[in-house]
Amino acid sequence: MNLLRKILKKLHYSKISTKITIIYAICFFTLLTLTNVLAWFGFYFAIYQQAERTLLFSMRNTEKLLESMEQDTNLDLQSIRDPLVPGVVLRVLDSKGKIIIDTDPNYLSIERFEGGLIKDPPFWTNKTMDVAEYKNATIYRVNKNFIHDGETFKLEFFRTITAQNSLFEQLKNILIAIDFIGLMLAAGIGYFISRKILQPISTMTRTAQNIAIENMNTRIEVKPTNDELTYLAKTFNNMLDRLQAGIMQQQRFVSDASHELKNPVAVIRGYSDMLSRWGASDPKILNESVEAIKSESENMQQLIEQLLFLARSDQSKQPLKMESLNISEIVDDVFNKMSKTTSTHKIELLHNDEAIILADKVTIRQMMRIFLDNAVKYTPEGGTIKINSIKDGDHIKFSVADTGIGIAEENQEKIFDRFFRVKDSTSNNEISGTGLGLSIAKWIADQHNMKIEINSELGKGTTISVIIPIK
Ligand code: ADP
């Protein structure tokens, strides 16, 4: 019991191919053994049946013959051997028990037969017959009484069921050998089949072992079949595609971020060097350096805040508190703050419809600020910025329209990419920015199931709108 438990435990932790091989071999072996046992019993049964049939046949024929001779006063007992089927031995005993006819005197004597009688013969034997074992042979006997001329004769029919029990022994050995060969064959075939079936898994394991961050291009070969392993290989490859895209995005993000941070740090270092050399003696340099350091560190602070926001959103750690909000209050608030802090542009709030939306107050405000900051940044001084928040059916459309430099059509998709900034003769690259604002706005819109639309013409202005579902 303990050994069996140990074996089962070992099997539990063994390779799938070993398990399949063992299960396959056990099933095949059981089936083969069952077939062999049935064949063995069938053979046995057939031989008993044959002996039984020849005995009964001989007995019936002899009976008929005796009936036809009943009228004869002189019974020709010698002729009753004629209807016997070959292999059947007949002995006729008179009323005193003396053998008067013996068709085969060399055959087993009645005493020996009776000495070898089996008490519990196999269940398929005919119960009207006696079965005896002698040496290696099994013998059937059937008795019949016959009265003639007032005297009772006893007819005893014998038939050897098996010429030799060794035949069965031989058959048994052959079947055991077949069983053993079958077991070996099943184990071999099982091992081969399981190896063949599970080969893609080994390939997958090897591929996975060879994959590293610097080497993400390896893929598993997908066979043109439709089985589970092909599906697994496809899923594995898709997962690698996604991981590779994610890692590349991450790497680009890190290198872009470091690149963006390099500039302000270099400027700050340059001015601080200047300050330490001449700053104390030259008030002009002092003033210029302090202003530059202040402005660059503000830029850096904004960049770091935006980077942190995106890093949190990438890890799904950016907290969003969804609640029912009156959008007109938020628009009012954002508009008031913006107009108070902007003296260079005219800001107008044309429409501000009331509607309840389900949103996170902080990030919605942040998104609106990004649109307004951009409108101010990319519109020459004195320009007008118009805000509209108009209810239309099941949504509200919040838009910010400026009269600024506009965005070329080919760039209108790209401006939502991280770190993308338009760099051409028409745009003013002096304008400070990080290229992260709109990607943050896009993330916020996506989180709220909102859609951003851009309508812009180069040199004429831009209208950026967001479609907000009403609760
Ligand atoms: P940033 O403004 O910090 O550069 P954003 O992600 O907010 O970054 O914007 C990306 C780019 O899209 C900007 O650099 C600018 O070229 C362009 N852009 C955004 N808003 C406007 C606008 N209202 N008018 C013109 N160009 C714009």
Tab-separated table of N, CA and C and ligand atoms in Angstrom, residues 302 306 370-371 374-375 377-379 402 404-407 415-417 420-423 427 432-439 456 461-462 464, ligand 1:
chain	number	residue	atom	x	y	z
A	302	GLN	N	6.860	70.363	-14.214
A	302	GLN	CA	5.673	69.975	-14.980
A	302	GLN	C	5.908	68.630	-15.685
A	306	GLN	N	3.918	65.144	-15.119
A	306	GLN	CA	3.247	64.434	-16.220
A	306	GLN	C	3.774	63.007	-16.364
A	370	ILE	N	-5.767	71.128	-20.010
A	370	ILE	CA	-4.783	70.818	-21.068
A	370	ILE	C	-5.235	71.453	-22.392
A	371	PHE	N	-6.544	71.306	-22.713
A	371	PHE	CA	-7.060	71.894	-23.966
A	371	PHE	C	-6.901	73.419	-23.952
A	374	ASN	N	-3.203	74.576	-24.134
A	374	ASN	CA	-2.705	74.456	-25.518
A	374	ASN	C	-3.259	75.577	-26.396
A	375	ALA	N	-4.561	75.850	-26.234
A	375	ALA	CA	-5.181	76.914	-27.044
A	375	ALA	C	-4.444	78.242	-26.815
A	377	LYS	N	-1.322	78.544	-25.596
A	377	LYS	CA	0.080	78.402	-26.010
A	377	LYS	C	0.249	78.555	-27.514
A	378	TYR	N	-0.679	77.954	-28.268
A	378	TYR	CA	-0.486	77.919	-29.722
A	378	TYR	C	-1.319	78.968	-30.460
A	379	THR	N	-1.763	79.998	-29.714
A	379	THR	CA	-2.464	81.122	-30.349
A	379	THR	C	-1.664	82.403	-30.053
A	402	ASP	N	-9.669	77.877	-30.827
A	402	ASP	CA	-8.715	78.993	-30.818
A	402	ASP	C	-8.501	79.516	-32.233
A	404	GLY	N	-5.386	80.045	-33.431
A	404	GLY	CA	-3.926	79.931	-33.430
A	404	GLY	C	-3.322	79.356	-34.693
A	405	ILE	N	-2.182	78.713	-34.504
A	405	ILE	CA	-1.360	78.259	-35.638
A	405	ILE	C	-1.961	77.038	-36.347
A	406	GLY	N	-2.850	76.322	-35.692
A	406	GLY	CA	-3.493	75.147	-36.303
A	406	GLY	C	-2.550	73.947	-36.368
A	407	ILE	N	-3.126	72.841	-36.747
A	407	ILE	CA	-2.314	71.600	-36.811
A	407	ILE	C	-2.513	70.987	-38.197
A	415	ILE	N	-0.542	63.929	-32.548
A	415	ILE	CA	-0.387	64.807	-31.375
A	415	ILE	C	-0.794	64.126	-30.056
A	416	PHE	N	-1.467	62.961	-30.172
A	416	PHE	CA	-1.840	62.239	-28.951
A	416	PHE	C	-0.742	61.260	-28.518
A	417	ASP	N	0.303	61.115	-29.364
A	417	ASP	CA	1.424	60.226	-28.996
A	417	ASP	C	2.282	60.919	-27.947
A	420	PHE	N	5.192	63.686	-28.614
A	420	PHE	CA	5.115	64.253	-29.975
A	420	PHE	C	4.847	65.757	-29.906
A	421	ARG	N	5.677	66.494	-30.622
A	421	ARG	CA	5.469	67.950	-30.744
A	421	ARG	C	5.681	68.306	-32.199
A	422	VAL	N	4.818	69.167	-32.712
A	422	VAL	CA	4.963	69.542	-34.129
A	422	VAL	C	6.240	70.370	-34.278
A	423	LYS	N	7.058	69.910	-35.235
A	423	LYS	CA	8.303	70.663	-35.467
A	423	LYS	C	8.362	71.036	-36.932
A	427	SER	N	5.094	76.115	-36.907
A	427	SER	CA	4.870	76.107	-35.446
A	427	SER	C	6.019	76.795	-34.734
A	432	SER	N	7.173	76.574	-24.795
A	432	SER	CA	7.595	75.469	-23.940
A	432	SER	C	6.503	74.402	-23.893
A	433	GLY	N	6.929	73.191	-23.813
A	433	GLY	CA	5.969	72.077	-23.757
A	433	GLY	C	6.715	70.768	-23.661
A	434	THR	N	5.982	69.739	-23.344
A	434	THR	CA	6.635	68.438	-23.165
A	434	THR	C	6.155	67.406	-24.197
A	435	GLY	N	5.042	67.685	-24.844
A	435	GLY	CA	4.479	66.701	-25.779
A	435	GLY	C	3.725	65.593	-25.042
A	436	LEU	N	3.429	65.853	-23.768
A	436	LEU	CA	2.733	64.810	-22.984
A	436	LEU	C	1.286	65.184	-22.662
A	437	GLY	N	0.968	66.477	-22.766
A	437	GLY	CA	-0.355	66.954	-22.345
A	437	GLY	C	-1.493	66.201	-23.010
A	438	LEU	N	-1.477	66.142	-24.357
A	438	LEU	CA	-2.612	65.510	-25.047
A	438	LEU	C	-2.663	63.993	-24.837
A	439	SER	N	-1.485	63.358	-24.613
A	439	SER	CA	-1.566	61.907	-24.348
A	439	SER	C	-2.207	61.660	-22.983
A	456	SER	N	-9.058	71.192	-37.204
A	456	SER	CA	-8.008	72.214	-37.231
A	456	SER	C	-7.563	72.523	-38.660
A	461	GLY	N	-6.559	78.024	-37.039
A	461	GLY	CA	-6.982	77.743	-35.661
A	461	GLY	C	-7.422	76.307	-35.462
A	462	THR	N	-7.668	75.994	-34.219
A	462	THR	CA	-7.989	74.610	-33.856
A	462	THR	C	-9.206	74.594	-32.937
A	464	ILE	N	-10.807	71.799	-30.461
A	464	ILE	CA	-10.681	70.455	-29.902
A	464	ILE	C	-11.916	70.210	-29.024
B	1	ADP	P1	2.814	70.154	-25.482
B	1	ADP	O1	1.780	71.191	-25.675
B	1	ADP	O2	3.330	70.126	-24.095
B	1	ADP	O3	3.903	70.203	-26.502
B	1	ADP	P2	0.683	68.331	-26.046
B	1	ADP	O4	0.647	66.870	-25.981
B	1	ADP	O5	-0.335	69.080	-25.262
B	1	ADP	O6	2.148	68.751	-25.684
B	1	ADP	O7	0.529	68.725	-27.562
B	1	ADP	C1	1.245	68.042	-28.553
B	1	ADP	C2	1.479	68.924	-29.749
B	1	ADP	O8	0.231	69.193	-30.428
B	1	ADP	C3	1.978	70.279	-29.388
B	1	ADP	O9	3.380	70.276	-29.281
B	1	ADP	C4	1.508	71.096	-30.568
B	1	ADP	O10	2.427	71.005	-31.618
B	1	ADP	C5	0.221	70.453	-30.980
B	1	ADP	N1	-0.985	71.205	-30.446
B	1	ADP	C6	-1.712	70.873	-29.384
B	1	ADP	N2	-2.752	71.734	-29.208
B	1	ADP	C7	-2.668	72.626	-30.211
B	1	ADP	C8	-3.444	73.765	-30.581
B	1	ADP	N3	-4.508	74.157	-29.893
B	1	ADP	N4	-3.038	74.447	-31.689
B	1	ADP	C9	-1.985	74.041	-32.363
B	1	ADP	N5	-1.206	73.000	-32.094
B	1	ADP	C10	-1.536	72.298	-31.021
